[in-house]
PDB file of C-alpha atoms in Angstrom:
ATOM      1  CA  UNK F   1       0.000   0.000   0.000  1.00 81.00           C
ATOM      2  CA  UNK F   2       0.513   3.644   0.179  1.00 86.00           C
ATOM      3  CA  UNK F   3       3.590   5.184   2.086  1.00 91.00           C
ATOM      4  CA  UNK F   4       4.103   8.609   2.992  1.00 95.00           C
ATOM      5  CA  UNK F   5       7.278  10.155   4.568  1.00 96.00           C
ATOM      6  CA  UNK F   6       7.434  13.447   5.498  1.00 97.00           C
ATOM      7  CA  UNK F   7      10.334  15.684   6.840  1.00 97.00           C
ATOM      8  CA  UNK F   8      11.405  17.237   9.045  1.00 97.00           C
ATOM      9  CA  UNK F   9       9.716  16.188  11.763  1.00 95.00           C
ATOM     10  CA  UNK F  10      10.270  19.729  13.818  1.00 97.00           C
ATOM     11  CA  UNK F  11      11.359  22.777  12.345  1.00 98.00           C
ATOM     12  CA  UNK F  12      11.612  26.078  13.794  1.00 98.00           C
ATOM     13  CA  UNK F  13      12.102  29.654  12.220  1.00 97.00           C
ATOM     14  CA  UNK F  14      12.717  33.142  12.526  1.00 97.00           C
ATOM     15  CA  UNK F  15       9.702  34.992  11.690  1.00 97.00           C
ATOM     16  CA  UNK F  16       9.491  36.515   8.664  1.00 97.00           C
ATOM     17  CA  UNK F  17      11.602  33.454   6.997  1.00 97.00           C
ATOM     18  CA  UNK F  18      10.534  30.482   4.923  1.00 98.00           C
ATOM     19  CA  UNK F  19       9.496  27.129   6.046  1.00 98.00           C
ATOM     20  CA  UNK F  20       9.738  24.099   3.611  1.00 98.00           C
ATOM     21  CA  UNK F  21       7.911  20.666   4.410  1.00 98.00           C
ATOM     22  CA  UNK F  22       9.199  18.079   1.968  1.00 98.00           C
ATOM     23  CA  UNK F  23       7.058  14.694   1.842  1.00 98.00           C
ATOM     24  CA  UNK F  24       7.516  11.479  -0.744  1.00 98.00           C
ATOM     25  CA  UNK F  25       5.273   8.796  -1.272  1.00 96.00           C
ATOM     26  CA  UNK F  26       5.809   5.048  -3.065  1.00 95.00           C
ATOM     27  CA  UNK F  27       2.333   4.907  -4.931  1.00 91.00           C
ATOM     28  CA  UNK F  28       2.493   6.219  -8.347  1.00 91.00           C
ATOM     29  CA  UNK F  29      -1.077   6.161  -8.559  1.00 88.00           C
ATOM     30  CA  UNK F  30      -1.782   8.260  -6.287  1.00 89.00           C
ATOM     31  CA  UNK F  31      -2.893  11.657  -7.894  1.00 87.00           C
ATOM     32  CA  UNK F  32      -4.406  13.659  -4.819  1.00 88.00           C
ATOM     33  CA  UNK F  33      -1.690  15.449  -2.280  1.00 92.00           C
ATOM     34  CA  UNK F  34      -3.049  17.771   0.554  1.00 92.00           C
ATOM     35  CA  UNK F  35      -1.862  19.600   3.133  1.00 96.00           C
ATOM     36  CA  UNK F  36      -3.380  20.040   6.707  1.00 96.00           C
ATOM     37  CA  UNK F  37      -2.625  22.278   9.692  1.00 97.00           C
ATOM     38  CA  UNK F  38      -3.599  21.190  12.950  1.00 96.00           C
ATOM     39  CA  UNK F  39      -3.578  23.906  15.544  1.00 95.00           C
ATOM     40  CA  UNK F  40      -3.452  22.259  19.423  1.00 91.00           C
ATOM     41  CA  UNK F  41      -6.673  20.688  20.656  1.00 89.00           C
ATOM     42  CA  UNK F  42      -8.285  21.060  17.256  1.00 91.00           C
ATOM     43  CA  UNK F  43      -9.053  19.054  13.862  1.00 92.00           C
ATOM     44  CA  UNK F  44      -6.579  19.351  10.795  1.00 94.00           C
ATOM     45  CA  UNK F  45      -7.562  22.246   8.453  1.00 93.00           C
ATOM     46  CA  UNK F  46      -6.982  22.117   4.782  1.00 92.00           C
ATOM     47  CA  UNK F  47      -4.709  24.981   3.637  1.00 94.00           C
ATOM     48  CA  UNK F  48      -3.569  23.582   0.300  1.00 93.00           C
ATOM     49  CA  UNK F  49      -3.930  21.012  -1.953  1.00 91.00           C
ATOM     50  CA  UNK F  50      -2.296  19.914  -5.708  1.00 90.00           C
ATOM     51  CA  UNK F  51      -3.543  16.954  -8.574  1.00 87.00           C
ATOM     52  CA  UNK F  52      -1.586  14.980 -10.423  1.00 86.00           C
ATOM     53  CA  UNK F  53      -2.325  17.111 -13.436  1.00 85.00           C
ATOM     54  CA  UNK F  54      -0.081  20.468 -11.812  1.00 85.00           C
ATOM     55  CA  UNK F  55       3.283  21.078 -11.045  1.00 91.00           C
ATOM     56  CA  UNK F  56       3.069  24.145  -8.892  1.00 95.00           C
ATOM     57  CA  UNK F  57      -0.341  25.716  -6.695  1.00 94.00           C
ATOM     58  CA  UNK F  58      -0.045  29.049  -5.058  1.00 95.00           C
ATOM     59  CA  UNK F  59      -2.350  30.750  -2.504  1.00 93.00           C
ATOM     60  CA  UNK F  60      -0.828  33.988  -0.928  1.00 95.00           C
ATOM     61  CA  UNK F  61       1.988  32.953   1.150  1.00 97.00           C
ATOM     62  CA  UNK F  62       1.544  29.290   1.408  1.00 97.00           C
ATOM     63  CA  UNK F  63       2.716  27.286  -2.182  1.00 97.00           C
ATOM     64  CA  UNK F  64       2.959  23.355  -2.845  1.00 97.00           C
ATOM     65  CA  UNK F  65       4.874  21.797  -5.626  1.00 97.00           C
ATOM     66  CA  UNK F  66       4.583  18.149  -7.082  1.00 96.00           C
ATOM     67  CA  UNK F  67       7.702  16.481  -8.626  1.00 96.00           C
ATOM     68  CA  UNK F  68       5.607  12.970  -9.987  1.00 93.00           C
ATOM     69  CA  UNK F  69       8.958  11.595 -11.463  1.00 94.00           C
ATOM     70  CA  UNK F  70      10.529  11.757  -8.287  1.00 95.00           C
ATOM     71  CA  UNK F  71       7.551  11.038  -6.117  1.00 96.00           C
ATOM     72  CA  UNK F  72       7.869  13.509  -4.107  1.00 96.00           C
ATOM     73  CA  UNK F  73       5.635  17.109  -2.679  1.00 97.00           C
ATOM     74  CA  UNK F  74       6.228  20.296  -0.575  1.00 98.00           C
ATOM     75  CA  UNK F  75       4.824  23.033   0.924  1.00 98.00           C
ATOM     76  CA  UNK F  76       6.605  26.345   1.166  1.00 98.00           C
ATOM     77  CA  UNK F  77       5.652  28.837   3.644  1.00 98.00           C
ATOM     78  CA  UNK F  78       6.944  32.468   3.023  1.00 97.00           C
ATOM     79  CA  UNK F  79       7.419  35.558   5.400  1.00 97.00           C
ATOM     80  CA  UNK F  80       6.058  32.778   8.256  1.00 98.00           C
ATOM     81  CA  UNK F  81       4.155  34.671  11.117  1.00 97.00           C
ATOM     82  CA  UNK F  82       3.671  33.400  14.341  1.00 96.00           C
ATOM     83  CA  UNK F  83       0.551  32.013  14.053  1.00 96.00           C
ATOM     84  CA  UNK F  84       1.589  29.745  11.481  1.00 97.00           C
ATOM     85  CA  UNK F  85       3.166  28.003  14.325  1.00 97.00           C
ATOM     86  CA  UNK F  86       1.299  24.837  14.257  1.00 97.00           C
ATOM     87  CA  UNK F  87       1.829  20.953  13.038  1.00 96.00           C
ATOM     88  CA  UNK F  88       1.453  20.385   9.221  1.00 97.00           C
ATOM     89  CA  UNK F  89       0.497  16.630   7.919  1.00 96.00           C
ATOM     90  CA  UNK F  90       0.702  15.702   4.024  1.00 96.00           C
ATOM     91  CA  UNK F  91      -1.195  13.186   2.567  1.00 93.00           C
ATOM     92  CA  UNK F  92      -1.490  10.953  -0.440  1.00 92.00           C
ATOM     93  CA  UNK F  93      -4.841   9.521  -2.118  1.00 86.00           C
ATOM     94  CA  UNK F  94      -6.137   8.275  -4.977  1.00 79.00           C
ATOM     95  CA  UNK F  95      -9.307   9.465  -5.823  1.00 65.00           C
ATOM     96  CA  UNK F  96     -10.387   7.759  -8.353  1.00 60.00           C
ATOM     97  CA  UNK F  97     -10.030   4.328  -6.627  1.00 53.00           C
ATOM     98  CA  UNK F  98     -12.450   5.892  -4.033  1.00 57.00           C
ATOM     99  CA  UNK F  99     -10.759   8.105  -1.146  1.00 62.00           C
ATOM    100  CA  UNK F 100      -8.526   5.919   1.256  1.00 75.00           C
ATOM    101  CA  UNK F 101      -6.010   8.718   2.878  1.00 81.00           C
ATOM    102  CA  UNK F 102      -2.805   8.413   3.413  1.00 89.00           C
ATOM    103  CA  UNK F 103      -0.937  10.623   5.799  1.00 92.00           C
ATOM    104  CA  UNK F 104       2.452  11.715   6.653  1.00 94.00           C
ATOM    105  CA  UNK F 105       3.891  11.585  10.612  1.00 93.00           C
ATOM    106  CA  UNK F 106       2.942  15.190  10.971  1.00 95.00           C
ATOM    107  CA  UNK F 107       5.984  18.535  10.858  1.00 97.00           C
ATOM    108  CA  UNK F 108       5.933  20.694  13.833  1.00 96.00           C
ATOM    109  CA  UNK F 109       6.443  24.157  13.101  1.00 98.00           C
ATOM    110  CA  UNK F 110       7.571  26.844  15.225  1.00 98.00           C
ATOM    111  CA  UNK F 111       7.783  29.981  14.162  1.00 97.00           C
ATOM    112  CA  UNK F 112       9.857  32.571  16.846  1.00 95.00           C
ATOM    113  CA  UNK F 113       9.188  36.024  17.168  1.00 90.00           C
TER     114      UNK F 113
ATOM    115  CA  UNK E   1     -23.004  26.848  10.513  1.00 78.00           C
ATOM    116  CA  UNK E   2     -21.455  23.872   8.243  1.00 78.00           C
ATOM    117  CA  UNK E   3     -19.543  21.497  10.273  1.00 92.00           C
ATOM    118  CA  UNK E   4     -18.631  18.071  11.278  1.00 96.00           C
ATOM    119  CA  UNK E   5     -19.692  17.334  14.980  1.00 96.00           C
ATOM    120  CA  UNK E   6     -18.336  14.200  17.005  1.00 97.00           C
ATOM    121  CA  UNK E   7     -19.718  12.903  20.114  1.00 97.00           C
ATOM    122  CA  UNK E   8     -18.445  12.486  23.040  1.00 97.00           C
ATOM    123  CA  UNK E   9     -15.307  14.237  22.937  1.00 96.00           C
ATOM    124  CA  UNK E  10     -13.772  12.316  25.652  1.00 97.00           C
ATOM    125  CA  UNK E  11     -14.302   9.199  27.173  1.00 97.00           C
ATOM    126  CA  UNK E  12     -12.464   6.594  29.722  1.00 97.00           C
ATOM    127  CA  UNK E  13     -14.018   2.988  29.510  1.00 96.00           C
ATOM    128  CA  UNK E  14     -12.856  -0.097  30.558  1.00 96.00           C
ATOM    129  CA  UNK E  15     -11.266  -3.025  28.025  1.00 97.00           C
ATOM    130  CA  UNK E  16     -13.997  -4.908  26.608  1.00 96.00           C
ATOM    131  CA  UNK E  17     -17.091  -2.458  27.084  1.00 97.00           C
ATOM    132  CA  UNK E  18     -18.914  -1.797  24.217  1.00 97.00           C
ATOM    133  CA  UNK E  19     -18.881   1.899  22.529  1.00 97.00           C
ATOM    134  CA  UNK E  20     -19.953   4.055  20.078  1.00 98.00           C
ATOM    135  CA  UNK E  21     -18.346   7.524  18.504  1.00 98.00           C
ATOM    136  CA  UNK E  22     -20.668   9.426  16.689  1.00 98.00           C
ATOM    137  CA  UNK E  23     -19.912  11.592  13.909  1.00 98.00           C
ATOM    138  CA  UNK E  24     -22.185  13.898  11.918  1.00 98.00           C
ATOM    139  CA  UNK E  25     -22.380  16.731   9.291  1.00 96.00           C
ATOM    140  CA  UNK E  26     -24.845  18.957   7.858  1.00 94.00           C
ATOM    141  CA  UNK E  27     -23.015  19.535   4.618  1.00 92.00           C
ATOM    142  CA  UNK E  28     -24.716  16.825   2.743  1.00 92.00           C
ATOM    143  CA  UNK E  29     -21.589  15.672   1.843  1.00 91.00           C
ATOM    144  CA  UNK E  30     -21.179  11.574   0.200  1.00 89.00           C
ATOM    145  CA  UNK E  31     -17.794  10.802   1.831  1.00 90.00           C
ATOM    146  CA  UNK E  32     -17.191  10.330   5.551  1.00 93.00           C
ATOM    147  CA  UNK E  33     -14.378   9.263   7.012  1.00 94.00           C
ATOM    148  CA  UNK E  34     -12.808   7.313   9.940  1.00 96.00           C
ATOM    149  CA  UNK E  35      -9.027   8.329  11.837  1.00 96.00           C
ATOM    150  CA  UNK E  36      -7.058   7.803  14.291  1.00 97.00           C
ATOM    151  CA  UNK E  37      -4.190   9.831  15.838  1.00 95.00           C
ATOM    152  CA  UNK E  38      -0.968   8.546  17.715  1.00 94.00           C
ATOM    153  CA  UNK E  39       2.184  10.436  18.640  1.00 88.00           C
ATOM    154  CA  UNK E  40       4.706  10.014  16.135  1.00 83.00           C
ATOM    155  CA  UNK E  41       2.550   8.062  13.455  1.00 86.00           C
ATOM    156  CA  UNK E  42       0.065  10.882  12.152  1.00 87.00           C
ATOM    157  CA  UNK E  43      -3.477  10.326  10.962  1.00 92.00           C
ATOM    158  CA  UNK E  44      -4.082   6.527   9.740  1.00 93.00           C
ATOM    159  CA  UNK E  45      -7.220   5.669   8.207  1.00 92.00           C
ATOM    160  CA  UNK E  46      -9.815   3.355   9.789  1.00 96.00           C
ATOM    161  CA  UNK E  47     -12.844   3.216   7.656  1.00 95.00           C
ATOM    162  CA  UNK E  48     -13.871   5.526   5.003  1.00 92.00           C
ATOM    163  CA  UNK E  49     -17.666   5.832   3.517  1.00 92.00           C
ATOM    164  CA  UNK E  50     -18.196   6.922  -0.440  1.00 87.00           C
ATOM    165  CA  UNK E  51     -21.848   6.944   0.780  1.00 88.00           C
ATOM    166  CA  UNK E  52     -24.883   5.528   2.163  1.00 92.00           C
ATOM    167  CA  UNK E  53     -24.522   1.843   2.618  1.00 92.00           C
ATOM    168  CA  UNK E  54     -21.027   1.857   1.204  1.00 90.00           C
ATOM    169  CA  UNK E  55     -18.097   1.138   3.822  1.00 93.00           C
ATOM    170  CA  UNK E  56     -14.766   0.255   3.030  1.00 91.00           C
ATOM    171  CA  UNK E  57     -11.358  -0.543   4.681  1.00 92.00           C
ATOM    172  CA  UNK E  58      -8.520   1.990   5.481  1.00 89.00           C
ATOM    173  CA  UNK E  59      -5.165   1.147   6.608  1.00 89.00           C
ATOM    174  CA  UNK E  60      -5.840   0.380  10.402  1.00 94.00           C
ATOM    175  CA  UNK E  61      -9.385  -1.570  10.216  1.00 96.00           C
ATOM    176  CA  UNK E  62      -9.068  -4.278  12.990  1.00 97.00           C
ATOM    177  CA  UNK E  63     -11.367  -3.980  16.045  1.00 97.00           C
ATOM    178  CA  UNK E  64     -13.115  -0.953  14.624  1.00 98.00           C
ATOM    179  CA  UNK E  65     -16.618  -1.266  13.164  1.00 98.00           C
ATOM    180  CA  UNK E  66     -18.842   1.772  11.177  1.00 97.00           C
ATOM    181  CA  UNK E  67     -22.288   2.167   9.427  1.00 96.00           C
ATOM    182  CA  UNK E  68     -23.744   4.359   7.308  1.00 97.00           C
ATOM    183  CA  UNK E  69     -27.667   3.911   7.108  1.00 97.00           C
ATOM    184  CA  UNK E  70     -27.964   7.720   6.813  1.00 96.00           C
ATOM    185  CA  UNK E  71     -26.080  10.292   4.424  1.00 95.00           C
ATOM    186  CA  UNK E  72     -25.291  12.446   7.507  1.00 97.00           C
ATOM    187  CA  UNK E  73     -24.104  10.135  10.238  1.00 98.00           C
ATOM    188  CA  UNK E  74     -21.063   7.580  10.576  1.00 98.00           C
ATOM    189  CA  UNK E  75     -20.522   6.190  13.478  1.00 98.00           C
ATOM    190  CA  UNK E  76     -17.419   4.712  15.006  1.00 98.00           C
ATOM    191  CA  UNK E  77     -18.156   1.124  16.863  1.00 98.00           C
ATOM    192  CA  UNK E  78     -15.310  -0.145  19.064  1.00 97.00           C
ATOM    193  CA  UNK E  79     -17.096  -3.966  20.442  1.00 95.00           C
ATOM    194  CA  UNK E  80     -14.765  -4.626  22.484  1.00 97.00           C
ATOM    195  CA  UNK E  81     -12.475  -2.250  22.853  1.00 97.00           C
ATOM    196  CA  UNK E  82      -8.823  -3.071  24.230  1.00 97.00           C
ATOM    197  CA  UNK E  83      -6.018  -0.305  25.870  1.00 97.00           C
ATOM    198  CA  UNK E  84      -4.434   0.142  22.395  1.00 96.00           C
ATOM    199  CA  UNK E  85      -6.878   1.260  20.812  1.00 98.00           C
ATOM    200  CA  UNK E  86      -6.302   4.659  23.406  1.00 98.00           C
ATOM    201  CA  UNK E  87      -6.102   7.365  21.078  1.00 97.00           C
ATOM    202  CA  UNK E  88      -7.665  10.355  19.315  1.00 97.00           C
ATOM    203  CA  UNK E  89     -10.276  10.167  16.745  1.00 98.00           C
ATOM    204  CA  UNK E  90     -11.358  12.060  13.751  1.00 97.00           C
ATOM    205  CA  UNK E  91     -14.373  12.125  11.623  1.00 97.00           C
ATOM    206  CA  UNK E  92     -13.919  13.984   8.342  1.00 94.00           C
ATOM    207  CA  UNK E  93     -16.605  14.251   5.453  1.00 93.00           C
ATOM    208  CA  UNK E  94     -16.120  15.831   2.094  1.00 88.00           C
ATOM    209  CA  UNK E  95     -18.804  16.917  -0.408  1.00 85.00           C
ATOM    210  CA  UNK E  96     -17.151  13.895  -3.401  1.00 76.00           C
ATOM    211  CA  UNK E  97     -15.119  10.932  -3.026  1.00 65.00           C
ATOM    212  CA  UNK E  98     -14.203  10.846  -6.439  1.00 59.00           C
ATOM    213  CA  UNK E  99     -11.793  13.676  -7.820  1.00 59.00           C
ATOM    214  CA  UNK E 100     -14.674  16.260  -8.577  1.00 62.00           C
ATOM    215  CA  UNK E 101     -14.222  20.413  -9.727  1.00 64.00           C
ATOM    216  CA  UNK E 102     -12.282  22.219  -7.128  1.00 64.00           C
ATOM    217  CA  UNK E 103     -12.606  21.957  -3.637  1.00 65.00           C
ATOM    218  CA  UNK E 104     -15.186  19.723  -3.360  1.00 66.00           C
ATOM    219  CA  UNK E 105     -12.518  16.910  -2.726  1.00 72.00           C
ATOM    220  CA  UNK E 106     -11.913  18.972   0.742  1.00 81.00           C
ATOM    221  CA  UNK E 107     -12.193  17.040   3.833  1.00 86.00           C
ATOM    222  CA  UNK E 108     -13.622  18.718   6.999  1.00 91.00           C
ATOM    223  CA  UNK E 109     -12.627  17.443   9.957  1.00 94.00           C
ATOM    224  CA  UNK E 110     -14.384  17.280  13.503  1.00 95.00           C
ATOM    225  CA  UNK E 111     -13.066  18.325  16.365  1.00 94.00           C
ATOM    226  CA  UNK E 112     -11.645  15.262  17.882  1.00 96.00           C
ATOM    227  CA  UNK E 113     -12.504  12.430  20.013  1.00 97.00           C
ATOM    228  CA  UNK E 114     -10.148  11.692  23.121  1.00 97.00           C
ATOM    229  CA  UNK E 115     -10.546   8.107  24.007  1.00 98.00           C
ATOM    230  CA  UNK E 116      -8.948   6.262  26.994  1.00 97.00           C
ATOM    231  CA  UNK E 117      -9.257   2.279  27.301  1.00 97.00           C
ATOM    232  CA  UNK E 118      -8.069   1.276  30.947  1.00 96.00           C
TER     233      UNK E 118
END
């Protein structure tokens, strides 16, 4: 089945710097790749997600890109604030096989003021 | 207010006594969906639901049980539960299960389910 790996497993940061989350996976049919941020005591959030079909997504500060040859995704995070401190999980799926997630150990981010 | 909603959000039982998690949403959404969280090993999926009547396997299935004889509910069945299976659980829904237009592959996620098995 499905394998995600994800690093680093903590990171911390200056604010105001960039944070990169690198994760791989071993199924090349997978073709679905979130991101989630899970903020302490509450459910992951979805901040971005890419398809098979795109190399590169965008939204404001937060970008993911998708390398399919290599098997591997990440998620940038530019001029980081504070409240981006948080723990960010990838995942892998593939959708059209019906929707069984899988995701990565989880990145703690700490952004310092 | 669209959201997922999971009941109780904590509970201590005892090994072996019967419970049930209960997860619901109000987004009329087809796909529901089953996790667990553990230090160090992320989310893993238990069950997963493309829609009414249709259940299927994730990666960590064993002593877990689910049903979905409404759109809106899903709930979690542990028969017997056992002192690993102490953890916190998600529900998540999302509108498709298939890859449909933009966004409506999103999952939502509950707020979280603290269970402890003594």
């Amino acid at each position: 089945g499905e394998n995600v790996e994800q690093h680093p497993s903590t990171l911390s940061v200056q604010e105001g710097d960039s944070a990169v989350i690198k994760c791989t996976y071993s199924d090349s049919a997978s073709n679905y790749f979130p991101w989630y941020k899970q903020e302490l005591g509450k459910g992951p959030q979805l901040i971005i997600d890419i398809r098979s079909n795109v190399g590169e997504k965008k939204d404001q500060r937060i970008a993911v890109t998708l390398n399919k040859t290599a098997k591997h995704f990440s998620l940038h995070i530019t001029e980081t604030q504070p409240e981006d401190s948080a723990v960010y999980f990838c995942a892998a799926s593939k959708a059209y096989y019906g929707q069984n997630f899988v995701f990565g150990p989880g990145t703690r981010l700490s952004v310092l003021p | 207010e669209a959201q997922v909603t999971q009941n109780p959000r904590y509970l201590i039982t005892v090994t072996g006594k019967k419970l049930t998690v209960t997860c619901s949403q109000n987004m009329n959404h087809e796909y529901m969906s089953w996790y667990r969280q553990d230090p160090g090993l992320g989310l893993r999926q238990i069950y997963y639901s493309m829609n009414v009547e249709v259940t299927d396997k994730g990666d960590v299935p064993e002593g877990y049980k689910v049903s979905r004889k409404e759109k809106r509910n899903f709930p979690l069945i542990l028969e017997s539960p056992s002192p690993n299976q102490t953890s916190l659980y998600f529900c998540a829904s999302s509108l498709v299960w298939g890859t449909g237009p933009e966004g409506t592959d999103t999952q939502y996620f509950g707020p979280g389910t603290r269970l402890t098995v003594l």
